[in-house]
Amino acid sequence: MIEFFHTKERLRFLLFVGAIATPILLVSAWVVSSMESSAAAKGEPNDKGGLHYRIQEKSGAKELPPALAALVAVPPNTAMTDVSVDTDGAGRVTSAAVKAFSTDDFKTVAAFYKPTLAPVTTDSAASLEGVRDGYEIRISHEKKFFDNDPYKDRTKIEYTINPAKK
């Protein structure tokens, strides 16, 4: 096989083909990746008859899924970088997990949400839990950072949202 490329013409041909194919492959990979990310952000069908939303943006989600946006707003100086939401057939949230990073401290972020929760069931230095519109919402200050976390110098906040138990 290697003997095939011993002549200069054949080697030039190989380099010519490589010079043409490489940009085409790179652009194709980028287009496919963008399309997959876009589809996940718009929602993909799940096993509950609803949609599964997955948004991963280092600079923060530009727009939250409608069902989640009705429950939580994005506080100032905060970027929701990893959003995973499942809805049922009626468009109600069945579960949601969100990772966010804020330049503010956790106390400021908790103060932003505290008036929207009624009743507040837990209010500590590292966690705020309460009920809103029939959902249990937990907002916690996470101290542990992972390698894939986009920001290490900000306050890491995790949200967990589930329907309230009756």
Steps between C-alpha positions, in 0.01 A plus 500: 500500500773747593683415178210662315612845622865472399456718194473879536183517287313252717616674820387838361164348412460370857586842646261670253214270603582553869504880454153489348346238731616639837306831488190321371512249787557772761210714375272194483584404859429855619164515316385165643606601851311830473188327375506246786545773763220705347261202496569421867440863597163499319399174665509138392219249568536303823336186640242702699331633185660840551833654414854479635701822483877509534691826477872527566641847443812635669368855475160398638174384345360775279146382558362247748244238394151649543392265780816580701488874426157510668654364823842664530649818365870556446640729771721792400871413461417131458553265204303174482760289319344152517122461479326162488117498510239231438134579443189284472244499219325804649824702505546487879846448643552145628861563604767763448865534593691820435858606567573871513791725586465845655738783571282571806517298819239235582329725754417753224371230265286347776356844582395533134292178520374514859193720428385261222489192724202445728554328732877502544583163657878538540703818521865449586835641393536229234142419399162654433201271455137577452186449299379698202197421282493136617874438455768436758795723411842452657775754438833405650849641519740237374860517620638218285618590151557253218743516209217568253361795699544813288571733794710422807509856639123548538232380737370164377127453543292188432125498455280192538132524411243224543120490536398535865384181668135510594 
